[in-house]
Amino acid sequence: MTSVPAVERPRVVHHGLGRIFFSKPIRVLGLSIILLYILMALLGPVIFPPQIALVANPAKVFQGPTWADPLGTDFQGVSVLAEVVLGARGVLMVGIAAAFFIVVLGVLVGLVAGFVGGLVDTVLMRVTDLFIAVPQFPLLLLVASILNTSSPWMLVLMLSLTSWGALARSVRSQVLSLRERDFVEAARGLGLGTRNIAFKVILPNMLSYVAMNFMISITGAIYAEVGLLFLGVTPFNPDNWGVMLRQAAGTSGALYTTKSMFYVLAPLLAILLLQSGIIFVLGALDEVFNPRLRKGGARA
Amino acid sequence: MMRTIRRFGVAVVMIWMVTTLTFFLIRLMPGNPIATAYQTLLQQGMTAQQAAVQIHILYDVYPNQPVLTQYFVYLWNLVHGNLGTSIVYTGRPVLGLILAAAPWTLLLVSMGLLISFVIGLLLGVIVAIHRDTWIDNLTSQVASVFHGVPNYITGFIFLYFFTVMWPWFPFGNIYNPSIAVGLTFPFVASVAYHAVLPVAAYVFGAFGGWTLSTKSAAMAVLGDDFMMADKIRGLTSAQRLDHLVNNSILPLFTGFVLSLGFMFGGSVFIESMFSIPGLGYLVQSATTQRDYPVMQATFMLLSAAVILANFAADTLYSRIDPRIRN
Amino acid sequence: MSEVAVAVDDLVVEFSSDEGPVRAVDRVNLQLERGKILGLIGESGCGKTTVAHAMLNAVAEPGRIVRGRIHYAGHGDLLGMSEEAQRLFRWQHVSVVFQASQNTLNPLQRIEAQIRELARAHRISNPNALVGRAREICDRLRLDGRRMLDAYPHQLSGGMRQRVGIMLALLLQPEIILFDEPTTALDSLSQESVLRIIEEIHAKEGISGVFITHDLGIVAEVADVVAVMYAGRIVETAPTGTLFNAPRHPYSRALLNALPRLTGDPRAAKGLTGAPPKVVGEVAGCLFRERCRFQTAQCKMAEPVLTSVDADHRVACFKINEEDGRASV
Ligand SMILES: Nc1ncnc2c1ncn2[C@@H]1O[C@H](COP(=O)(O)OP(=O)(O)OP(=O)(O)O)[C@@H](O)[C@H]1O
Ligand SMILES: [Mg+2]
């Protein structure tokens, strides 16, 4: 492909990124939360070596917080903190990978449908409609129970195949409206091919939207993943918050004692905290990409 | 009228497509349960003949028939209201299971939807009126965190705190089995008592979204000229609030009807968590026990709910907005 | 001298913005005599609508009245009344024909329902009579009364909506009506009929009015007195004849010169260049000086205040004695 001549187009503005993030304490908080999770995912097994940290200890069942176990212990006497930290890697990896494929699939389908138009558009959009109409979670359940696998990659595949519809639809409508704009006309005037315009002119202009969707898709994928494991549809898969929840609700007996509070709440709060971090940062992303918001500054 | 009929046609076609998709999904994917069961029976020493009969008893299909024939038989049965029989609840017709479960789901989901919508509407309007104050900042931030939190998280928290920590509410089932079923006060009261936590879980999972969308709708309406004119015409605050709310509801209406369809999907978690014998519970137990006829039928039903809600939203919207009504 | 129906006294209105408070109206004084029509003219954005809305203490967010008095004969200062009294005062005593009257009706209610709502808001004991009166006024405005009241706003044309707006303004028989560009949206035939109606009402019911417009021809026709606004200030006020024949403020002169005229010196027909300044915070000097042909050092130092040059004729300018011919070289 040849390089794109300098077509006039609105640029994504990157300067002042730091200022935008640090202008609101809540964004700094959001960013720190996300960093914390990434650290947990990367360093979890270093901090809590599984062979040591996950060993059952019948003497310590359902203990409250202590210095050694800041979040107490579970029904086997294992440190809840260790379980949460060790669970982060699997959850985040599946969430991020699924979000990645959701975005790739959604953008690709939307871009092609919006740009090629005609029969291709009609067919792609009918399929998209179908995927939107089918309730995502039950479909996930159905597919998961048929595949009956605990491979994280299958999980990623299922999650992404069931949730790209809405993004594809809105990417398509954005392409349709961007197509009419001057800078796309200008690119066409310069004789750029359709593929070039789609990927080098239009896609960069939707970067903000895609980035925000990626973040939101991460939380969505994590919810679905944890939910599946929680329902016990996919085979047992250790070291995951969903499995913690499932045991908390089921076999562990945690629901028969009030001593299990930290054990029950820890995976829930781990998810909620991650969600909050992502939401807080989304506000900043919104502002980075939509300079209109930058002056008003009243939004979070 | 023609448009309504055409839309209904589209909805029916969509439902048919989902049915077809499900049918082939179950039969053509690796680990096809029927083929697996058939193989298992053969390995257990049955003859092909016996195994086929056994499979027919269990799954209502002849494993040696071509898939396409099975498909047409399935469709034929379907339009005659025959959804097959359950494997786990041996011999019970799937339709009966669904009809017994549906009312509870309908009750909980519609209560949850209504209450969360009303709360979201109130908060959204309040926030729009007080925009850029601390009320706005706080409420909007809380709403966006709650928006998208799945109901199993809120449900689990309620479950733990209010049935375990402080056992104020009952756990499991939707009424006290020792009370006779009927439209009597004790029965209705028992249902209401059991419904509190599940409904609260739905509400906390959904109000954030309603708050945010009401806020943006109401802010747009507040900028409209007629709201300014209302004040100058000396209308009372109540009348002006009325105009604000009515005009803000319009753009939310479609989403409201649609989410009725989607919330059925969300009932899987709440109902299995609180052991409520509704559709969600049926889906969950059928899935974990690989009860395919039930899975297939419930999945179809949940999809049909979304598709029909879509149709209803389109059709009803033109009735509430005079500008569309002609 | 006749009685003053409303006196606006030292009115200041600000809109808060990111750069600071924008002064949309600055120290405005106006007097409207009973039975008279006051023309309010000036460029787009000079604050005419804001003055009208402030006269009802109904400036839209994020605007607010910083100070001033709106004194109505027989009622006192509007700003001193209770909220409820203000609400009832609006529309019963002073009504508005809105500039954006295309969209000033609730899209979800039929016109009749909106009239009944008005009746309830103003505690009118016989709403049916009010609806009947609305139908009558419609007929006078050459609208099919029955059809209008049955319609939703979107079913009416722009001109019809404009006249429905006029009907609503007349409905409660107010003493004062603020006409905010009532004819701008109309074709010349409808314009003519609306003007006729306004004059008729004016003559028959003794209503006082403020008439805001960009159309100087219409002002010359309907107004008894004219006030010229510039950047939130009144820069000149005079009886209509005086203002049109002998404007004194350079801005008024430019405004009148922009008007194509059949008679008069063609050399004088020079329009204005540039745009009015946006007023944020305190300012020094005359706000018109950048666009003024007569600007001197004095104009930069201090802001001229309205001073009487004649009976009923007041001008805010240091250079009122400059002649066009001398300055334009
Ligand atoms: N909602 C608002 N927010 C911020 N500033 C406003 C708002 N409304 C008006 N203003 C400011 O007040 C000034 C006066 O506006 P106003 O509507 O009174 O002008 P106008 O003379 O009626 O103009 P036009 O002839 O265009 O109707 C404007 O220049 C604008 O800067
Ligand atoms: Mg105006």
mmCIF file of C-alpha atoms in Angstrom, chain B residues 60-279:
data_model
loop_
_atom_site.group_PDB
_atom_site.id
_atom_site.type_symbol
_atom_site.label_atom_id
_atom_site.label_comp_id
_atom_site.label_asym_id
_atom_site.label_seq_id
_atom_site.Cartn_x
_atom_site.Cartn_y
_atom_site.Cartn_z
ATOM 1 C CA ASP B 60 -37.606 -37.222 20.646
ATOM 2 C CA VAL B 61 -35.397 -37.689 17.585
ATOM 3 C CA TYR B 62 -34.239 -40.607 15.523
ATOM 4 C CA PRO B 63 -30.446 -40.376 15.524
ATOM 5 C CA ASN B 64 -30.123 -42.089 12.176
ATOM 6 C CA GLN B 65 -32.439 -39.722 10.403
ATOM 7 C CA PRO B 66 -30.754 -37.070 8.277
ATOM 8 C CA VAL B 67 -30.380 -33.850 10.247
ATOM 9 C CA LEU B 68 -32.624 -32.046 7.813
ATOM 10 C CA THR B 69 -35.462 -34.482 8.378
ATOM 11 C CA GLN B 70 -35.016 -34.069 12.128
ATOM 12 C CA TYR B 71 -35.160 -30.348 11.610
ATOM 13 C CA PHE B 72 -38.479 -30.456 9.756
ATOM 14 C CA VAL B 73 -39.949 -32.798 12.297
ATOM 15 C CA TYR B 74 -38.850 -30.383 15.002
ATOM 16 C CA LEU B 75 -40.423 -27.412 13.223
ATOM 17 C CA TRP B 76 -43.616 -29.374 12.587
ATOM 18 C CA ASN B 77 -43.869 -30.208 16.266
ATOM 19 C CA LEU B 78 -43.023 -26.679 17.201
ATOM 20 C CA VAL B 79 -45.857 -25.054 15.293
ATOM 21 C CA HIS B 80 -48.170 -27.573 16.914
ATOM 22 C CA GLY B 81 -47.073 -26.449 20.338
ATOM 23 C CA ASN B 82 -45.030 -29.553 20.982
ATOM 24 C CA LEU B 83 -41.656 -28.547 22.391
ATOM 25 C CA GLY B 84 -40.640 -32.108 23.227
ATOM 26 C CA THR B 85 -40.164 -33.683 26.602
ATOM 27 C CA SER B 86 -37.605 -33.044 29.274
ATOM 28 C CA ILE B 87 -34.781 -35.463 29.863
ATOM 29 C CA VAL B 88 -34.151 -34.628 33.473
ATOM 30 C CA TYR B 89 -37.790 -34.395 34.525
ATOM 31 C CA THR B 90 -38.456 -37.573 32.639
ATOM 32 C CA GLY B 91 -41.391 -37.426 30.366
ATOM 33 C CA ARG B 92 -42.645 -34.021 31.373
ATOM 34 C CA PRO B 93 -43.510 -31.887 28.369
ATOM 35 C CA VAL B 94 -41.193 -28.914 28.000
ATOM 36 C CA LEU B 95 -44.117 -26.610 27.348
ATOM 37 C CA GLY B 96 -45.602 -27.461 30.730
ATOM 38 C CA LEU B 97 -42.303 -26.760 32.491
ATOM 39 C CA ILE B 98 -42.053 -23.417 30.764
ATOM 40 C CA LEU B 99 -45.619 -22.403 31.497
ATOM 41 C CA ALA B 100 -45.160 -23.238 35.169
ATOM 42 C CA ALA B 101 -41.939 -21.227 35.369
ATOM 43 C CA ALA B 102 -42.816 -18.184 33.249
ATOM 44 C CA PRO B 103 -45.166 -16.339 35.645
ATOM 45 C CA TRP B 104 -42.495 -16.022 38.350
ATOM 46 C CA THR B 105 -39.945 -14.653 35.938
ATOM 47 C CA LEU B 106 -42.459 -12.279 34.448
ATOM 48 C CA LEU B 107 -43.391 -11.036 37.907
ATOM 49 C CA LEU B 108 -39.844 -10.468 39.142
ATOM 50 C CA VAL B 109 -38.464 -9.051 35.926
ATOM 51 C CA SER B 110 -41.307 -6.618 35.357
ATOM 52 C CA MET B 111 -41.218 -5.470 38.988
ATOM 53 C CA GLY B 112 -37.465 -4.977 38.783
ATOM 54 C CA LEU B 113 -37.729 -3.134 35.505
ATOM 55 C CA LEU B 114 -40.550 -0.859 36.640
ATOM 56 C CA ILE B 115 -38.952 0.068 39.943
ATOM 57 C CA SER B 116 -35.514 0.666 38.459
ATOM 58 C CA PHE B 117 -37.052 2.744 35.699
ATOM 59 C CA VAL B 118 -38.972 4.918 38.131
ATOM 60 C CA ILE B 119 -35.907 5.396 40.342
ATOM 61 C CA GLY B 120 -33.719 6.149 37.328
ATOM 62 C CA LEU B 121 -36.288 8.578 35.975
ATOM 63 C CA LEU B 122 -36.476 10.429 39.283
ATOM 64 C CA LEU B 123 -32.725 10.582 39.776
ATOM 65 C CA GLY B 124 -32.104 11.502 36.144
ATOM 66 C CA VAL B 125 -34.559 14.387 36.241
ATOM 67 C CA ILE B 126 -33.222 15.639 39.573
ATOM 68 C CA VAL B 127 -29.661 15.464 38.287
ATOM 69 C CA ALA B 128 -30.580 17.235 35.047
ATOM 70 C CA ILE B 129 -32.224 20.049 36.985
ATOM 71 C CA HIS B 130 -29.231 20.371 39.296
ATOM 72 C CA ARG B 131 -26.589 19.764 36.654
ATOM 73 C CA ASP B 132 -22.973 20.551 37.486
ATOM 74 C CA THR B 133 -23.665 20.661 41.208
ATOM 75 C CA TRP B 134 -22.341 18.115 43.669
ATOM 76 C CA ILE B 135 -25.679 16.280 43.448
ATOM 77 C CA ASP B 136 -25.041 15.775 39.739
ATOM 78 C CA ASN B 137 -21.409 14.778 40.149
ATOM 79 C CA LEU B 138 -22.085 12.289 42.906
ATOM 80 C CA THR B 139 -25.210 10.726 41.422
ATOM 81 C CA SER B 140 -23.800 10.509 37.915
ATOM 82 C CA GLN B 141 -20.607 8.878 39.138
ATOM 83 C CA VAL B 142 -22.492 6.339 41.216
ATOM 84 C CA ALA B 143 -24.882 5.687 38.354
ATOM 85 C CA SER B 144 -22.093 5.081 35.871
ATOM 86 C CA VAL B 145 -20.388 2.629 38.208
ATOM 87 C CA PHE B 146 -23.649 0.760 38.761
ATOM 88 C CA HIS B 147 -24.514 0.947 35.097
ATOM 89 C CA GLY B 148 -23.280 -2.302 33.695
ATOM 90 C CA VAL B 149 -22.723 -4.046 37.006
ATOM 91 C CA PRO B 150 -24.280 -7.443 36.420
ATOM 92 C CA ASN B 151 -27.122 -8.367 38.695
ATOM 93 C CA TYR B 152 -25.311 -11.395 40.085
ATOM 94 C CA ILE B 153 -23.002 -9.062 41.933
ATOM 95 C CA THR B 154 -25.763 -6.991 43.497
ATOM 96 C CA GLY B 155 -27.790 -10.155 44.033
ATOM 97 C CA PHE B 156 -24.982 -11.942 45.798
ATOM 98 C CA ILE B 157 -24.306 -9.007 48.084
ATOM 99 C CA PHE B 158 -27.973 -8.793 49.067
ATOM 100 C CA LEU B 159 -28.127 -12.539 49.456
ATOM 101 C CA TYR B 160 -25.202 -12.606 51.821
ATOM 102 C CA PHE B 161 -26.109 -9.594 53.904
ATOM 103 C CA PHE B 162 -29.846 -10.058 54.194
ATOM 104 C CA THR B 163 -30.218 -13.794 54.411
ATOM 105 C CA VAL B 164 -26.948 -14.803 56.081
ATOM 106 C CA MET B 165 -25.510 -11.853 57.940
ATOM 107 C CA TRP B 166 -28.856 -10.470 59.028
ATOM 108 C CA PRO B 167 -31.445 -13.101 58.151
ATOM 109 C CA TRP B 168 -34.286 -10.653 57.608
ATOM 110 C CA PHE B 169 -35.442 -12.201 54.373
ATOM 111 C CA PRO B 170 -36.125 -15.794 53.391
ATOM 112 C CA PHE B 171 -33.713 -17.682 51.197
ATOM 113 C CA GLY B 172 -34.815 -19.888 48.341
ATOM 114 C CA ASN B 173 -38.109 -20.380 46.532
ATOM 115 C CA ILE B 174 -40.607 -17.660 45.779
ATOM 116 C CA TYR B 175 -43.226 -18.503 48.413
ATOM 117 C CA ASN B 176 -43.485 -20.441 51.602
ATOM 118 C CA PRO B 177 -44.441 -23.999 50.512
ATOM 119 C CA SER B 178 -46.511 -24.488 53.653
ATOM 120 C CA ILE B 179 -48.984 -21.862 52.416
ATOM 121 C CA ALA B 180 -51.651 -23.020 49.990
ATOM 122 C CA VAL B 181 -51.268 -21.546 46.511
ATOM 123 C CA GLY B 182 -54.037 -19.127 45.633
ATOM 124 C CA LEU B 183 -54.992 -15.500 45.502
ATOM 125 C CA THR B 184 -55.138 -15.226 49.260
ATOM 126 C CA PHE B 185 -53.507 -12.619 51.405
ATOM 127 C CA PRO B 186 -51.012 -14.956 53.117
ATOM 128 C CA PHE B 187 -49.882 -16.344 49.771
ATOM 129 C CA VAL B 188 -49.495 -12.962 48.090
ATOM 130 C CA ALA B 189 -47.713 -11.615 51.152
ATOM 131 C CA SER B 190 -45.370 -14.593 51.145
ATOM 132 C CA VAL B 191 -44.570 -14.063 47.464
ATOM 133 C CA ALA B 192 -43.933 -10.362 48.066
ATOM 134 C CA TYR B 193 -41.650 -11.180 50.995
ATOM 135 C CA HIS B 194 -39.651 -13.661 48.931
ATOM 136 C CA ALA B 195 -39.509 -11.261 45.989
ATOM 137 C CA VAL B 196 -37.888 -8.369 47.840
ATOM 138 C CA LEU B 197 -34.253 -9.394 47.449
ATOM 139 C CA PRO B 198 -34.386 -10.661 43.850
ATOM 140 C CA VAL B 199 -36.252 -7.548 42.765
ATOM 141 C CA ALA B 200 -33.781 -5.368 44.639
ATOM 142 C CA ALA B 201 -30.960 -7.128 42.803
ATOM 143 C CA TYR B 202 -32.559 -6.337 39.458
ATOM 144 C CA VAL B 203 -33.152 -2.744 40.531
ATOM 145 C CA PHE B 204 -29.584 -2.113 41.637
ATOM 146 C CA GLY B 205 -28.260 -3.642 38.456
ATOM 147 C CA ALA B 206 -30.444 -1.481 36.229
ATOM 148 C CA PHE B 207 -31.159 1.899 37.819
ATOM 149 C CA GLY B 208 -27.762 3.346 36.896
ATOM 150 C CA GLY B 209 -28.386 2.978 33.194
ATOM 151 C CA TRP B 210 -31.836 4.547 33.486
ATOM 152 C CA THR B 211 -30.440 7.430 35.494
ATOM 153 C CA LEU B 212 -27.813 8.215 32.890
ATOM 154 C CA SER B 213 -30.133 8.032 29.928
ATOM 155 C CA THR B 214 -32.851 10.028 31.688
ATOM 156 C CA LYS B 215 -30.279 12.644 32.556
ATOM 157 C CA SER B 216 -29.209 13.183 28.979
ATOM 158 C CA ALA B 217 -32.801 13.149 27.722
ATOM 159 C CA ALA B 218 -33.935 15.605 30.397
ATOM 160 C CA MET B 219 -31.009 17.947 29.777
ATOM 161 C CA ALA B 220 -31.990 18.117 26.129
ATOM 162 C CA VAL B 221 -35.606 18.861 27.053
ATOM 163 C CA LEU B 222 -34.568 21.535 29.562
ATOM 164 C CA GLY B 223 -32.837 23.361 26.726
ATOM 165 C CA ASP B 224 -35.996 23.334 24.610
ATOM 166 C CA ASP B 225 -37.798 26.593 24.005
ATOM 167 C CA PHE B 226 -41.105 25.380 25.342
ATOM 168 C CA MET B 227 -39.641 24.829 28.809
ATOM 169 C CA MET B 228 -38.549 28.478 28.837
ATOM 170 C CA ALA B 229 -41.964 29.535 27.527
ATOM 171 C CA ASP B 230 -43.705 27.432 30.193
ATOM 172 C CA LYS B 231 -42.069 29.463 32.903
ATOM 173 C CA ILE B 232 -42.960 32.785 31.310
ATOM 174 C CA ARG B 233 -46.536 31.624 30.822
ATOM 175 C CA GLY B 234 -46.744 31.221 34.569
ATOM 176 C CA LEU B 235 -47.278 27.472 34.603
ATOM 177 C CA THR B 236 -46.892 25.920 38.032
ATOM 178 C CA SER B 237 -43.745 23.995 38.954
ATOM 179 C CA ALA B 238 -45.797 20.812 38.925
ATOM 180 C CA GLN B 239 -47.013 21.446 35.399
ATOM 181 C CA ARG B 240 -43.531 22.254 34.203
ATOM 182 C CA LEU B 241 -42.119 19.149 35.832
ATOM 183 C CA ASP B 242 -44.853 17.185 34.127
ATOM 184 C CA HIS B 243 -43.828 18.524 30.723
ATOM 185 C CA LEU B 244 -40.197 17.817 31.494
ATOM 186 C CA VAL B 245 -40.852 14.238 32.555
ATOM 187 C CA ASN B 246 -43.211 13.412 29.692
ATOM 188 C CA ASN B 247 -40.852 14.735 27.093
ATOM 189 C CA SER B 248 -37.865 13.000 28.679
ATOM 190 C CA ILE B 249 -39.600 9.631 28.804
ATOM 191 C CA LEU B 250 -40.167 9.520 25.048
ATOM 192 C CA PRO B 251 -36.600 8.797 23.981
ATOM 193 C CA LEU B 252 -36.329 6.193 26.780
ATOM 194 C CA PHE B 253 -39.428 4.322 25.824
ATOM 195 C CA THR B 254 -37.872 2.102 23.183
ATOM 196 C CA GLY B 255 -35.064 1.104 25.524
ATOM 197 C CA PHE B 256 -37.586 0.400 28.257
ATOM 198 C CA VAL B 257 -39.603 -2.059 26.215
ATOM 199 C CA LEU B 258 -36.459 -3.638 24.803
ATOM 200 C CA SER B 259 -34.938 -4.206 28.206
ATOM 201 C CA LEU B 260 -38.011 -6.143 29.240
ATOM 202 C CA GLY B 261 -36.856 -8.672 26.684
ATOM 203 C CA PHE B 262 -33.233 -8.551 27.758
ATOM 204 C CA MET B 263 -33.959 -8.841 31.447
ATOM 205 C CA PHE B 264 -35.324 -12.313 30.893
ATOM 206 C CA GLY B 265 -31.777 -13.235 29.943
ATOM 207 C CA GLY B 266 -30.531 -11.729 33.215
ATOM 208 C CA SER B 267 -32.954 -13.842 35.192
ATOM 209 C CA VAL B 268 -30.566 -16.804 34.873
ATOM 210 C CA PHE B 269 -28.345 -15.496 37.634
ATOM 211 C CA ILE B 270 -30.897 -14.085 40.005
ATOM 212 C CA GLU B 271 -33.153 -17.103 39.856
ATOM 213 C CA SER B 272 -30.434 -19.674 40.264
ATOM 214 C CA MET B 273 -28.905 -17.642 43.080
ATOM 215 C CA PHE B 274 -32.191 -17.291 44.962
ATOM 216 C CA SER B 275 -33.539 -20.695 43.830
ATOM 217 C CA ILE B 276 -36.631 -19.212 42.262
ATOM 218 C CA PRO B 277 -38.474 -21.707 40.059
ATOM 219 C CA GLY B 278 -38.645 -19.414 37.033
ATOM 220 C CA LEU B 279 -37.367 -19.498 33.485
#
